[in-house]
JSON list of C-alpha atoms in Angstrom, two decimals:
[
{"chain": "A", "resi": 1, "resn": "UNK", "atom": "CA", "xyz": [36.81, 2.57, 1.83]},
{"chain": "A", "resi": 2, "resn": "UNK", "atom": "CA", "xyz": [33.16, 3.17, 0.50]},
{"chain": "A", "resi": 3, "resn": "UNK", "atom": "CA", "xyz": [33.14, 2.12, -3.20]},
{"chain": "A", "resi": 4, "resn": "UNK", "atom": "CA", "xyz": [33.44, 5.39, -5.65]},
{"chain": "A", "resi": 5, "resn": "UNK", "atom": "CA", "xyz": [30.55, 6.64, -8.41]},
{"chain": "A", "resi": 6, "resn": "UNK", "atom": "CA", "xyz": [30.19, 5.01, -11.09]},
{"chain": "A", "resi": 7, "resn": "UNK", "atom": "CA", "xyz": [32.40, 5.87, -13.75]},
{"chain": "A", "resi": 8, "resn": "UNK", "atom": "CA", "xyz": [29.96, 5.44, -16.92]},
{"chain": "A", "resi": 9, "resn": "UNK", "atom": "CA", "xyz": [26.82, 6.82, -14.68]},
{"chain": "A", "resi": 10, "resn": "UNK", "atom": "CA", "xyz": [25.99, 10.50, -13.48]},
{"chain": "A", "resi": 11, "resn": "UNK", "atom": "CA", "xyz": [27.32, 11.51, -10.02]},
{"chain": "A", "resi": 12, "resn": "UNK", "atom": "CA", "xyz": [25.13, 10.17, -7.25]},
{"chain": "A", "resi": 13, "resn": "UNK", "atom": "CA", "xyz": [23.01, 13.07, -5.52]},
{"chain": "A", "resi": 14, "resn": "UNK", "atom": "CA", "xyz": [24.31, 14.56, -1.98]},
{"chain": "A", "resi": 15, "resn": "UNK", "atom": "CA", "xyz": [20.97, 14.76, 0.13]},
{"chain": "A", "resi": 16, "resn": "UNK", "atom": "CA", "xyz": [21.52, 17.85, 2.31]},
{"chain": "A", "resi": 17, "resn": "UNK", "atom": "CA", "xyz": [19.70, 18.59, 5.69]},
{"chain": "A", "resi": 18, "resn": "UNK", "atom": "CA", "xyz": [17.07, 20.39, 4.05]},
{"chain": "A", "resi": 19, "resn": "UNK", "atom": "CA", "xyz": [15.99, 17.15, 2.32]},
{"chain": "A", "resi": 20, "resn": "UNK", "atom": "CA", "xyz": [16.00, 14.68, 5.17]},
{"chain": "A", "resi": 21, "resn": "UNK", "atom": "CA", "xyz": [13.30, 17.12, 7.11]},
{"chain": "A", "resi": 22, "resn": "UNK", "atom": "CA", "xyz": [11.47, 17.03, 4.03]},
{"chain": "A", "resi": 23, "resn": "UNK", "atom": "CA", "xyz": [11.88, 13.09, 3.38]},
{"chain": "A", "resi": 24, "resn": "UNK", "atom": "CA", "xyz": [10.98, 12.44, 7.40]},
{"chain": "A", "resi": 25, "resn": "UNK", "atom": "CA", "xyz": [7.86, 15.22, 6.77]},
{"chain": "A", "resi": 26, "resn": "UNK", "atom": "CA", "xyz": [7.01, 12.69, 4.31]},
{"chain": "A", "resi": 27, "resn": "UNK", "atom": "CA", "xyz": [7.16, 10.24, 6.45]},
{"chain": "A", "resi": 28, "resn": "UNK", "atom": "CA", "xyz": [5.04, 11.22, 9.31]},
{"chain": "A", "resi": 29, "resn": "UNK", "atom": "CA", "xyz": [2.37, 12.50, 7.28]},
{"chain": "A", "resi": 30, "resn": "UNK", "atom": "CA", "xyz": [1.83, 9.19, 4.86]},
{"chain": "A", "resi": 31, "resn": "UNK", "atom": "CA", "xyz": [-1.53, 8.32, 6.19]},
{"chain": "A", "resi": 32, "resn": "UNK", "atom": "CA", "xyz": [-3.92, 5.31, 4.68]},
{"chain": "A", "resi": 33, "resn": "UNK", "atom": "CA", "xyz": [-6.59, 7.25, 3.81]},
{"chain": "A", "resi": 34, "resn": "UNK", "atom": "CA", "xyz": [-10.10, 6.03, 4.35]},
{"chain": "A", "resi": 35, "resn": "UNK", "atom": "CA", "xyz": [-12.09, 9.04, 3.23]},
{"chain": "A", "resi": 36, "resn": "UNK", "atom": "CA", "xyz": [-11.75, 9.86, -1.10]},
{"chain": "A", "resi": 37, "resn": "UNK", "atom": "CA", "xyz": [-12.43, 12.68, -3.20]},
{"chain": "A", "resi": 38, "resn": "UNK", "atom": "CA", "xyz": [-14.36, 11.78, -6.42]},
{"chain": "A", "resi": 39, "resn": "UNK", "atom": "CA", "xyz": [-12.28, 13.75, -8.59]},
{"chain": "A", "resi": 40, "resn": "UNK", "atom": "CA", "xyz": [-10.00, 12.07, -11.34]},
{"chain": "A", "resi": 41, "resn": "UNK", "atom": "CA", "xyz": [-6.74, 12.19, -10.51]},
{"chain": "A", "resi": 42, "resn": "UNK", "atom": "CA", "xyz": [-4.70, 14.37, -13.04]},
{"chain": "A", "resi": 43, "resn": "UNK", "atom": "CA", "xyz": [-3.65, 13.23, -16.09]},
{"chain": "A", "resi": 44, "resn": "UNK", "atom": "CA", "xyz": [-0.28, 11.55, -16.43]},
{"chain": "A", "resi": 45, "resn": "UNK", "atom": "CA", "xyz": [-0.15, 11.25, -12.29]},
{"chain": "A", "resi": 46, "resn": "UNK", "atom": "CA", "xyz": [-1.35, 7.37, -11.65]},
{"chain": "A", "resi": 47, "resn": "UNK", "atom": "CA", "xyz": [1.45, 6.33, -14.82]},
{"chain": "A", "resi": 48, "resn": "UNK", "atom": "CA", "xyz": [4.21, 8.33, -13.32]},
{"chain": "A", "resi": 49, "resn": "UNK", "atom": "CA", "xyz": [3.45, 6.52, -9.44]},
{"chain": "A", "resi": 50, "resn": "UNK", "atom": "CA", "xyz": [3.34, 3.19, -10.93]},
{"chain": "A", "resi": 51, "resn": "UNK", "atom": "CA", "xyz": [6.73, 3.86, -12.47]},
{"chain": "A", "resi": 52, "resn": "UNK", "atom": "CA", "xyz": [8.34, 5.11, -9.27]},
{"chain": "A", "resi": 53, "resn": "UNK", "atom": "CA", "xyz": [6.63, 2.20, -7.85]},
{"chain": "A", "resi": 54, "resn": "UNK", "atom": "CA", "xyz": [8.93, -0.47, -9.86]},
{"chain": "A", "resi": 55, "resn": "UNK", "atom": "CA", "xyz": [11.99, 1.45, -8.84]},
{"chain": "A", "resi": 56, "resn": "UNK", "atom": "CA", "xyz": [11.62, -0.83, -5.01]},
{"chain": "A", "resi": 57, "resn": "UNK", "atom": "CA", "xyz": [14.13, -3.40, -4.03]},
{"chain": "A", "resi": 58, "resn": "UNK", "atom": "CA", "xyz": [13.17, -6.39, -5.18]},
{"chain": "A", "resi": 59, "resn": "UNK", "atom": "CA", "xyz": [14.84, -9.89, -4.17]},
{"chain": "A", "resi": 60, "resn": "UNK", "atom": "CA", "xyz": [17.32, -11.46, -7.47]},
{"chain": "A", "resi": 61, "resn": "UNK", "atom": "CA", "xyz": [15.89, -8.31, -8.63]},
{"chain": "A", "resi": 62, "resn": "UNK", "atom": "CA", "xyz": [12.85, -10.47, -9.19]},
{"chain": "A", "resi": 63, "resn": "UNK", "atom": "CA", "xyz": [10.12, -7.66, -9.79]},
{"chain": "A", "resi": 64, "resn": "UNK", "atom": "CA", "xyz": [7.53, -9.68, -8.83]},
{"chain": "A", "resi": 65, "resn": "UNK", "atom": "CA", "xyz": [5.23, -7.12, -8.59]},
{"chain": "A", "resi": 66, "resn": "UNK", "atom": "CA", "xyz": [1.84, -7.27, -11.22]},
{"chain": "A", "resi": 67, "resn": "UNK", "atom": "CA", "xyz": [-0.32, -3.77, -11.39]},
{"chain": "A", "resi": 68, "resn": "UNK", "atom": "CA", "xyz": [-3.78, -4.83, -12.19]},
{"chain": "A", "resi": 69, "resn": "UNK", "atom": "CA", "xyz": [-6.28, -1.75, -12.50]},
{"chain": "A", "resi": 70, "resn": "UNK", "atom": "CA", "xyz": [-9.87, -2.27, -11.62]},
{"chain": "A", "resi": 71, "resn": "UNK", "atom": "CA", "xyz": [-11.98, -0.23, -13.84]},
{"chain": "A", "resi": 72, "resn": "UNK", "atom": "CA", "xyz": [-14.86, -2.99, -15.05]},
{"chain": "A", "resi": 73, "resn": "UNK", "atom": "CA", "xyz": [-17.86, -2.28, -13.03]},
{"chain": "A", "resi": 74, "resn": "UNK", "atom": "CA", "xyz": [-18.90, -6.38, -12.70]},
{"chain": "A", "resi": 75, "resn": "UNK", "atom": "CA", "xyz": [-15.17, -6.83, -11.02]},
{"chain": "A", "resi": 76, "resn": "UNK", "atom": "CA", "xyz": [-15.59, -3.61, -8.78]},
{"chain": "A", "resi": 77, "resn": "UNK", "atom": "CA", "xyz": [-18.84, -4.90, -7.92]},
{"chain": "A", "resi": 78, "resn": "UNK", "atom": "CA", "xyz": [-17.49, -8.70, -7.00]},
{"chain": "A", "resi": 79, "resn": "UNK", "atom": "CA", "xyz": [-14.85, -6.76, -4.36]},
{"chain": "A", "resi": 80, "resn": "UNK", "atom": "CA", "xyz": [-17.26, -4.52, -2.90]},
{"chain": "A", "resi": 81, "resn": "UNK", "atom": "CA", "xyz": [-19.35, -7.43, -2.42]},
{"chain": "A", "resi": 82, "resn": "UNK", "atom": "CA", "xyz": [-16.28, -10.00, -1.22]},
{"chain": "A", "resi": 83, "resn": "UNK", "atom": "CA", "xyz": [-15.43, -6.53, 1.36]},
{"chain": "A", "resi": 84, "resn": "UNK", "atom": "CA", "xyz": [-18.87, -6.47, 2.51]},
{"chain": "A", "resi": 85, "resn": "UNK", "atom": "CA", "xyz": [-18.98, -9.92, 3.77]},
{"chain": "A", "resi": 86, "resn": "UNK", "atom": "CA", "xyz": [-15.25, -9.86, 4.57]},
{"chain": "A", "resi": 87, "resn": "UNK", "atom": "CA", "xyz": [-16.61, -6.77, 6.83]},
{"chain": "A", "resi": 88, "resn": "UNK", "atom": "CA", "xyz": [-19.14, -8.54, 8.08]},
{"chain": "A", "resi": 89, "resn": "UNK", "atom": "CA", "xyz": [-17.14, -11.26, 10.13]},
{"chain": "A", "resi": 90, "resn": "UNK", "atom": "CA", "xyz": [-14.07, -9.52, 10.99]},
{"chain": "A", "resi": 91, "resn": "UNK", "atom": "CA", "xyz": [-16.57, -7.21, 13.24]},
{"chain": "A", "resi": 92, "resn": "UNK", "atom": "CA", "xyz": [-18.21, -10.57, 14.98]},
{"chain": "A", "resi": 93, "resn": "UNK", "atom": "CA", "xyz": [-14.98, -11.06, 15.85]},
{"chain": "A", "resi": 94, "resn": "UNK", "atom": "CA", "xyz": [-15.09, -7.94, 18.28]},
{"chain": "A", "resi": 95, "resn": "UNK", "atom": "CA", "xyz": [-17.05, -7.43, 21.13]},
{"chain": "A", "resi": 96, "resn": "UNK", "atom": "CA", "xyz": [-18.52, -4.86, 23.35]},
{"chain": "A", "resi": 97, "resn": "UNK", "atom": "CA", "xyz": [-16.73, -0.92, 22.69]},
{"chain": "A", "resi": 98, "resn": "UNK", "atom": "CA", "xyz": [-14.62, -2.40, 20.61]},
{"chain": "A", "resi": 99, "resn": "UNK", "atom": "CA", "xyz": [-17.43, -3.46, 18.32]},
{"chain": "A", "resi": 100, "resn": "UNK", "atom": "CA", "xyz": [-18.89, -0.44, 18.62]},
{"chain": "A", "resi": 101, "resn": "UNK", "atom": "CA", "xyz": [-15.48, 1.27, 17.57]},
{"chain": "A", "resi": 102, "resn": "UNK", "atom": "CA", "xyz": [-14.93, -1.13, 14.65]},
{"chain": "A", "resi": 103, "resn": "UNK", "atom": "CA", "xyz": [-18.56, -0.37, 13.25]},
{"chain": "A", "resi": 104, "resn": "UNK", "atom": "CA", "xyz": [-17.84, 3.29, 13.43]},
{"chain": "A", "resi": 105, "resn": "UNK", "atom": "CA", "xyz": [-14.65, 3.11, 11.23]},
{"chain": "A", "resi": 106, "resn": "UNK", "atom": "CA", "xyz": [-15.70, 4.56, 7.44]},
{"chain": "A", "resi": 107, "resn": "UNK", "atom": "CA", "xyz": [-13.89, 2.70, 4.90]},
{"chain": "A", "resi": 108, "resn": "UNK", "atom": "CA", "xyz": [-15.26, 4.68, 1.62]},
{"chain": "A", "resi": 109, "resn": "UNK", "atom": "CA", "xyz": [-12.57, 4.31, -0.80]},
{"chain": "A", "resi": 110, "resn": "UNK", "atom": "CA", "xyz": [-14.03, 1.44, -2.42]},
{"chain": "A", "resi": 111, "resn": "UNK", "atom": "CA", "xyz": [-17.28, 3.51, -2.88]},
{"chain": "A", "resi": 112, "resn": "UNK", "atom": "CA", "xyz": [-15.30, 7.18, -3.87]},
{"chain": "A", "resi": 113, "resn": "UNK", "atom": "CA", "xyz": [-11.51, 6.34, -4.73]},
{"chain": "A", "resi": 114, "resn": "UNK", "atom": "CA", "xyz": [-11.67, 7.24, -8.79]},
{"chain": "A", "resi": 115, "resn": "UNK", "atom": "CA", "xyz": [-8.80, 4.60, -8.75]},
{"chain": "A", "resi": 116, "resn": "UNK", "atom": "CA", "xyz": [-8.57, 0.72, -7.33]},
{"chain": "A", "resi": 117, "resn": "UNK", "atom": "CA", "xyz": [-5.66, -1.00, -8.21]},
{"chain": "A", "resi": 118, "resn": "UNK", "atom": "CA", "xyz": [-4.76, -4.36, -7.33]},
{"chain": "A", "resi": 119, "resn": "UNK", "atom": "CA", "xyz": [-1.32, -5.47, -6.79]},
{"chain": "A", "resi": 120, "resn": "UNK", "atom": "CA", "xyz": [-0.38, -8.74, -7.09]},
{"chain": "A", "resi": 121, "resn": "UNK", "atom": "CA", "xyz": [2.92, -10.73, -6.66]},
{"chain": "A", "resi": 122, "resn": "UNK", "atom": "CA", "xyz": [3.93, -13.62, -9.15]},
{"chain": "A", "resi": 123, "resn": "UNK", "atom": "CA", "xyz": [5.57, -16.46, -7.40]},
{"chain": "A", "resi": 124, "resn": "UNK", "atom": "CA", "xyz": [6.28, -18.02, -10.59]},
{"chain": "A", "resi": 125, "resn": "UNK", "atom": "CA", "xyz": [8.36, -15.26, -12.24]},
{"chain": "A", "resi": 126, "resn": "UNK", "atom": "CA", "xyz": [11.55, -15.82, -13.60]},
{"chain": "A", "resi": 127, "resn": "UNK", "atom": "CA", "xyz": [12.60, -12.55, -13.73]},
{"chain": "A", "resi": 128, "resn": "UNK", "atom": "CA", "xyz": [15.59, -12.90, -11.16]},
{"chain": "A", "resi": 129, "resn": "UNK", "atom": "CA", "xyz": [16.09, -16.27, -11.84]},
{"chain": "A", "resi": 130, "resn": "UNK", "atom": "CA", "xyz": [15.15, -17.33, -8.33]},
{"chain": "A", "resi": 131, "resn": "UNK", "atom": "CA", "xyz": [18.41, -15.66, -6.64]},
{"chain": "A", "resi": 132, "resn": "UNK", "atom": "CA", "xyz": [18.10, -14.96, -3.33]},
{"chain": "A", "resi": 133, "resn": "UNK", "atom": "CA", "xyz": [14.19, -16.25, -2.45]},
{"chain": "A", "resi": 134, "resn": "UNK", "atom": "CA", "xyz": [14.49, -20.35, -2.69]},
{"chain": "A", "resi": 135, "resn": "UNK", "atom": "CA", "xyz": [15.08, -20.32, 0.92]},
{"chain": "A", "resi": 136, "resn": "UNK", "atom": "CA", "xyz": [13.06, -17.33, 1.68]},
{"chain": "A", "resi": 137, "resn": "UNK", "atom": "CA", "xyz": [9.87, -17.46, -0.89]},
{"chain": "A", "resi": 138, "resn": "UNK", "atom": "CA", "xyz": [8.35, -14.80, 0.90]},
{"chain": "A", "resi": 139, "resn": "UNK", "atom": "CA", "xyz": [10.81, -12.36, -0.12]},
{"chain": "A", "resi": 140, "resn": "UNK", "atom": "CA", "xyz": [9.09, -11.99, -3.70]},
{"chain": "A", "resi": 141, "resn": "UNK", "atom": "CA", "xyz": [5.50, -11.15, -1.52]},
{"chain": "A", "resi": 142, "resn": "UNK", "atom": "CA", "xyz": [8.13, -8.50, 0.44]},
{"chain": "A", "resi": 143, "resn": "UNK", "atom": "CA", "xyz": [9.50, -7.57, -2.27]},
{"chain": "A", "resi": 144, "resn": "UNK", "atom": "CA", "xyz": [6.24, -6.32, -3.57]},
{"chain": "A", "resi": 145, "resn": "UNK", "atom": "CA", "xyz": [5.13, -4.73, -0.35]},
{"chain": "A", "resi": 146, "resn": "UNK", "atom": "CA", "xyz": [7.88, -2.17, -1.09]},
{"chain": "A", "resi": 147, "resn": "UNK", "atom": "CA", "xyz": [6.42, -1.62, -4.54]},
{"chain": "A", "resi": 148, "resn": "UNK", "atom": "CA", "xyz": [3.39, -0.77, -2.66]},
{"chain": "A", "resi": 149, "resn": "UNK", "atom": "CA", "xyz": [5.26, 1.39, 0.14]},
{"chain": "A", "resi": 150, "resn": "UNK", "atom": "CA", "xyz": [7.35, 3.03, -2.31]},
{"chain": "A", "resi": 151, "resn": "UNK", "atom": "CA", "xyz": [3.73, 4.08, -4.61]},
{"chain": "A", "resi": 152, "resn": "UNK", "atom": "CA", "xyz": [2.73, 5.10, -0.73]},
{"chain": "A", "resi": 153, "resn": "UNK", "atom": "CA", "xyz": [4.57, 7.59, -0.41]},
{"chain": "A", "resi": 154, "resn": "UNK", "atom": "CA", "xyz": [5.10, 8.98, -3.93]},
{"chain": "A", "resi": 155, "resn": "UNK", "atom": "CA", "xyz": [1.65, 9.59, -3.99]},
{"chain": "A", "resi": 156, "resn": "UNK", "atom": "CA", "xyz": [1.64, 12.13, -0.84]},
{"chain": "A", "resi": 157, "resn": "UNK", "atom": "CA", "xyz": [4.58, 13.28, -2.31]},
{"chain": "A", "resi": 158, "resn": "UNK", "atom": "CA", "xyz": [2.09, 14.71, -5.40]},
{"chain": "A", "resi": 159, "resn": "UNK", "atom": "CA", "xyz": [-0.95, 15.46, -2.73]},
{"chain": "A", "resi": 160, "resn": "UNK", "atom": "CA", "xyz": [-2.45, 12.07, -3.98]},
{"chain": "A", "resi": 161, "resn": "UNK", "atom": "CA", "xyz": [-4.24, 9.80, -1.04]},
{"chain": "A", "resi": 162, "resn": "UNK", "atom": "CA", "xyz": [-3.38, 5.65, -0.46]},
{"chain": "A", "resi": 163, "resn": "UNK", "atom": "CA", "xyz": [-5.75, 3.17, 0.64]},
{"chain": "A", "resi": 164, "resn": "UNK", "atom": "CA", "xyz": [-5.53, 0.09, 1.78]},
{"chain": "A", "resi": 165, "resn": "UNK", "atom": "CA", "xyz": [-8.38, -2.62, 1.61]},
{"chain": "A", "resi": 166, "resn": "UNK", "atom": "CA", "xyz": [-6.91, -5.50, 3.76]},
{"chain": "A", "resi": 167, "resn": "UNK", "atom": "CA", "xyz": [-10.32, -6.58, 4.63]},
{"chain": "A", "resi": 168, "resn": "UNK", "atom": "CA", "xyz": [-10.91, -9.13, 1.55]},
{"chain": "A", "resi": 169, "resn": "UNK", "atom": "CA", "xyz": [-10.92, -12.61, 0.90]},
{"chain": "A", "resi": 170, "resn": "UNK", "atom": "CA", "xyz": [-7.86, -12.56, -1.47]},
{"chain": "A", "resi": 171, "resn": "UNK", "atom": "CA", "xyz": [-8.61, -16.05, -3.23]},
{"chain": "A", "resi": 172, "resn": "UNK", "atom": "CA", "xyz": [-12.33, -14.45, -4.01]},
{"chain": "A", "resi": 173, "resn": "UNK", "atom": "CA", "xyz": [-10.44, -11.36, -5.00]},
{"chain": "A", "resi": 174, "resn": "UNK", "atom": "CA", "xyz": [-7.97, -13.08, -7.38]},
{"chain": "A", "resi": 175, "resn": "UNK", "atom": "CA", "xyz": [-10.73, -14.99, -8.78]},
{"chain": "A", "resi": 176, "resn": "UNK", "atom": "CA", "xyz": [-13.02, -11.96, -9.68]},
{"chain": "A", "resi": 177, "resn": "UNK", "atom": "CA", "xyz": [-10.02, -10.06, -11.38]},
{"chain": "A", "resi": 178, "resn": "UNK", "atom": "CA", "xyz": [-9.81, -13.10, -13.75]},
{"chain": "A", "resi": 179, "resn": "UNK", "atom": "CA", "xyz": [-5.83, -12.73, -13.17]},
{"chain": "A", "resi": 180, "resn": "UNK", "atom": "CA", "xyz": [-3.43, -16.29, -13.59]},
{"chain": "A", "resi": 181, "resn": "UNK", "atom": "CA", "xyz": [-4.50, -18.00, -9.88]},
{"chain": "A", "resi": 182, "resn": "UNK", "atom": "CA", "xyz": [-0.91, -18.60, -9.09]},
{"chain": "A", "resi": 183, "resn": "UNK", "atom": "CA", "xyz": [-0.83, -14.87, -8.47]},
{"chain": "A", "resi": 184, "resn": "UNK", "atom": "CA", "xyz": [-1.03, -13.72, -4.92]},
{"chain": "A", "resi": 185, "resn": "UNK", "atom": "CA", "xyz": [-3.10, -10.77, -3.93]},
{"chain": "A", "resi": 186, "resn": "UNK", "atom": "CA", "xyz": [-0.56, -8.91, -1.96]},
{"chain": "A", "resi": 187, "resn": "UNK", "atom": "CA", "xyz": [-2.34, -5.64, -1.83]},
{"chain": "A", "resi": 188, "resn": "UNK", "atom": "CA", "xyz": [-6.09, -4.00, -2.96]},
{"chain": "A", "resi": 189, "resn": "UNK", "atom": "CA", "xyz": [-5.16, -0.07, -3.08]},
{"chain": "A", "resi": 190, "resn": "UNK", "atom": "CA", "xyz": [-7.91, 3.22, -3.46]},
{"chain": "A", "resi": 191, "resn": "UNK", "atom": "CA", "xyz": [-6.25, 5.81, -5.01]},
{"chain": "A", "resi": 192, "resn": "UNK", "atom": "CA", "xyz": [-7.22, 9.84, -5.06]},
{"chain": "A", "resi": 193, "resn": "UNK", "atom": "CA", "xyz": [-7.51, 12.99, -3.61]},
{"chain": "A", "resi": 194, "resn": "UNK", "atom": "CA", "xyz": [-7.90, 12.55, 0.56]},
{"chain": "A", "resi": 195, "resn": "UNK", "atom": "CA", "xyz": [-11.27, 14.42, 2.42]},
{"chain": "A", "resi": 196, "resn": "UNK", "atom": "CA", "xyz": [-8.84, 15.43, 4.37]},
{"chain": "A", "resi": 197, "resn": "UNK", "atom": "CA", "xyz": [-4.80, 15.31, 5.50]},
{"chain": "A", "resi": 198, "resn": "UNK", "atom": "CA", "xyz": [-3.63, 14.66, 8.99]},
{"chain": "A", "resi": 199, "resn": "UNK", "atom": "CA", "xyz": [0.01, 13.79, 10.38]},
{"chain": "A", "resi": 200, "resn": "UNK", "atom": "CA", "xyz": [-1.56, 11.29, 13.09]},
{"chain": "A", "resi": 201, "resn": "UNK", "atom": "CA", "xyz": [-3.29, 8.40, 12.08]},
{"chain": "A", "resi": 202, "resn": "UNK", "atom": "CA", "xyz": [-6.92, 8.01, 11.99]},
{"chain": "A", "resi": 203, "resn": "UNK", "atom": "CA", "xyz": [-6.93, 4.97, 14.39]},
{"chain": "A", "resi": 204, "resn": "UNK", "atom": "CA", "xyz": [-4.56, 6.89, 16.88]},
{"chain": "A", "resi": 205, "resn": "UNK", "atom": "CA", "xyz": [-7.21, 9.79, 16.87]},
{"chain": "A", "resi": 206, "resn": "UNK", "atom": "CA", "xyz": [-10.17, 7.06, 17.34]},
{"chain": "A", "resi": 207, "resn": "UNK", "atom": "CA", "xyz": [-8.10, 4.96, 20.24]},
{"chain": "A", "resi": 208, "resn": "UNK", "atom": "CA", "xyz": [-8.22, 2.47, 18.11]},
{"chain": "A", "resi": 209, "resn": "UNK", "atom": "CA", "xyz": [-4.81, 1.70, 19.10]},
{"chain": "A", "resi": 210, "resn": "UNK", "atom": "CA", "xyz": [-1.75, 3.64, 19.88]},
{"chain": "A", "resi": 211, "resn": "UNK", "atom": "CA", "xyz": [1.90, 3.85, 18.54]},
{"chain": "A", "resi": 212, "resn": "UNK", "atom": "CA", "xyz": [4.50, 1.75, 20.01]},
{"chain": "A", "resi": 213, "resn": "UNK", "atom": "CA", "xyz": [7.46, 3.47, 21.94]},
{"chain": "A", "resi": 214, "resn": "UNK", "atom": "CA", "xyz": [10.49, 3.59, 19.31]},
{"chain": "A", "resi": 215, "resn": "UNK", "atom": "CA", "xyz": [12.67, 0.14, 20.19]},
{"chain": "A", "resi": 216, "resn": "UNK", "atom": "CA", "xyz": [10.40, -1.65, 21.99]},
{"chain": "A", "resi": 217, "resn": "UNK", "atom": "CA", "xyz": [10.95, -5.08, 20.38]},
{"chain": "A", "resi": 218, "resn": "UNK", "atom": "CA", "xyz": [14.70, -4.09, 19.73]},
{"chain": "A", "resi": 219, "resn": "UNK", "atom": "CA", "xyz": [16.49, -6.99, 20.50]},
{"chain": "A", "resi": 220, "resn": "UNK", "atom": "CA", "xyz": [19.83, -7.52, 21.55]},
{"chain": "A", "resi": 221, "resn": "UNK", "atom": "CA", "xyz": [21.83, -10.80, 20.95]}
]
């Protein structure tokens, strides 16, 4: 038998049909946006996603997570720069069309996004009290991937656009945030309203690459 509600706690919500087509729309149309706005973002809105944000899993309930926001223009400056050269050699690693694709790919939100926030994971935490990650230290990283994923989609829940700026040298990046250097850069995020909205992903439309077949690497033991 599934264990009962919670006496001392409110009655746990019954999600109805109507609200998994809404939670898959969600779903399908989370995009990592590469094209920002300028506009703030409304007032209240960035607070209320970082506190959805800490409701992820999180292993020995660890929280690991560490919001850092990027408003000093020297520190914006040092990741622009550290993105720039970062740029720089992931496209001489490509070759031929595929350079040519990789040079055409606009990643503005560093330049438009009214918001960068950094999110880092603290490996030295004690929050949690290690349960669960001394076998598994990457869990606490994981752990604040879903922080990130669970901001995702909150944000396009409220019309509010997610980037993701992978293409940095995170030591560099930890160091110009002046942050404790045991932290790990887990994510760099731009944050505001989208150009534009679209269901399939901007590197699907470009043939950048395409989405794998549902179960392709399901395997059974």
């Amino acid at each position: 038998m599934p264990p009962g509600p919670d006496p001392t706690g409110p009655l746990p919500p019954r999600f109805d049909d109507a609200f998994r087509d809404q939670l898959e729309g969600l779903l399908r149309w989370r995009r990592d946006v590469r094209r920002f706005r300028r506009d703030a973002l409304a007032p209240g809105i960035l607070d209320h996603l970082l506190d959805l944000a800490c409701l992820a899993p999180s292993v020995g309930y660890s929280q690991p997570w560490r919001f850092v926001l990027v408003e000093d223009v020297r520190r914006r400056t040092a990741i622009r720069a550290n993105f720039v050269d970062a740029n720089q050699d992931a496209l001489a690693a490509y070759h031929g069309e595929r350079a040519q694709l990789y040079a055409r790919l606009k990643l503005s939100g560093l330049d438009d996004a009214p918001v960068q926030l950094a999110v880092c994971t603290d490996p030295t935490t004690m929050t949690g009290k290690g349960l669960g990650c001394r076998t598994m230290p990457q869990t606490l990283d994981q752990s604040t991937a879903m922080a990130v994923m669970t901001l995702w989609l909150a944000a396009r829940a409220q019309g509010v656009g997610v980037g993701w700026v992978s293409i940095l040298d995170p030591v560099a990046a930890i160091a110009a945030l002046d942050v404790p250097p045991a932290w790990h850069l887990t994510a760099y995020l731009c944050i505001g309203y989208p150009e534009q909205e679209a269901s399939t992903p901007e590197l699907a439309r470009l043939g950048w690459e395409t989405r794998d077949p549902a179960g392709r690497d399901l395997v059974q033991r």
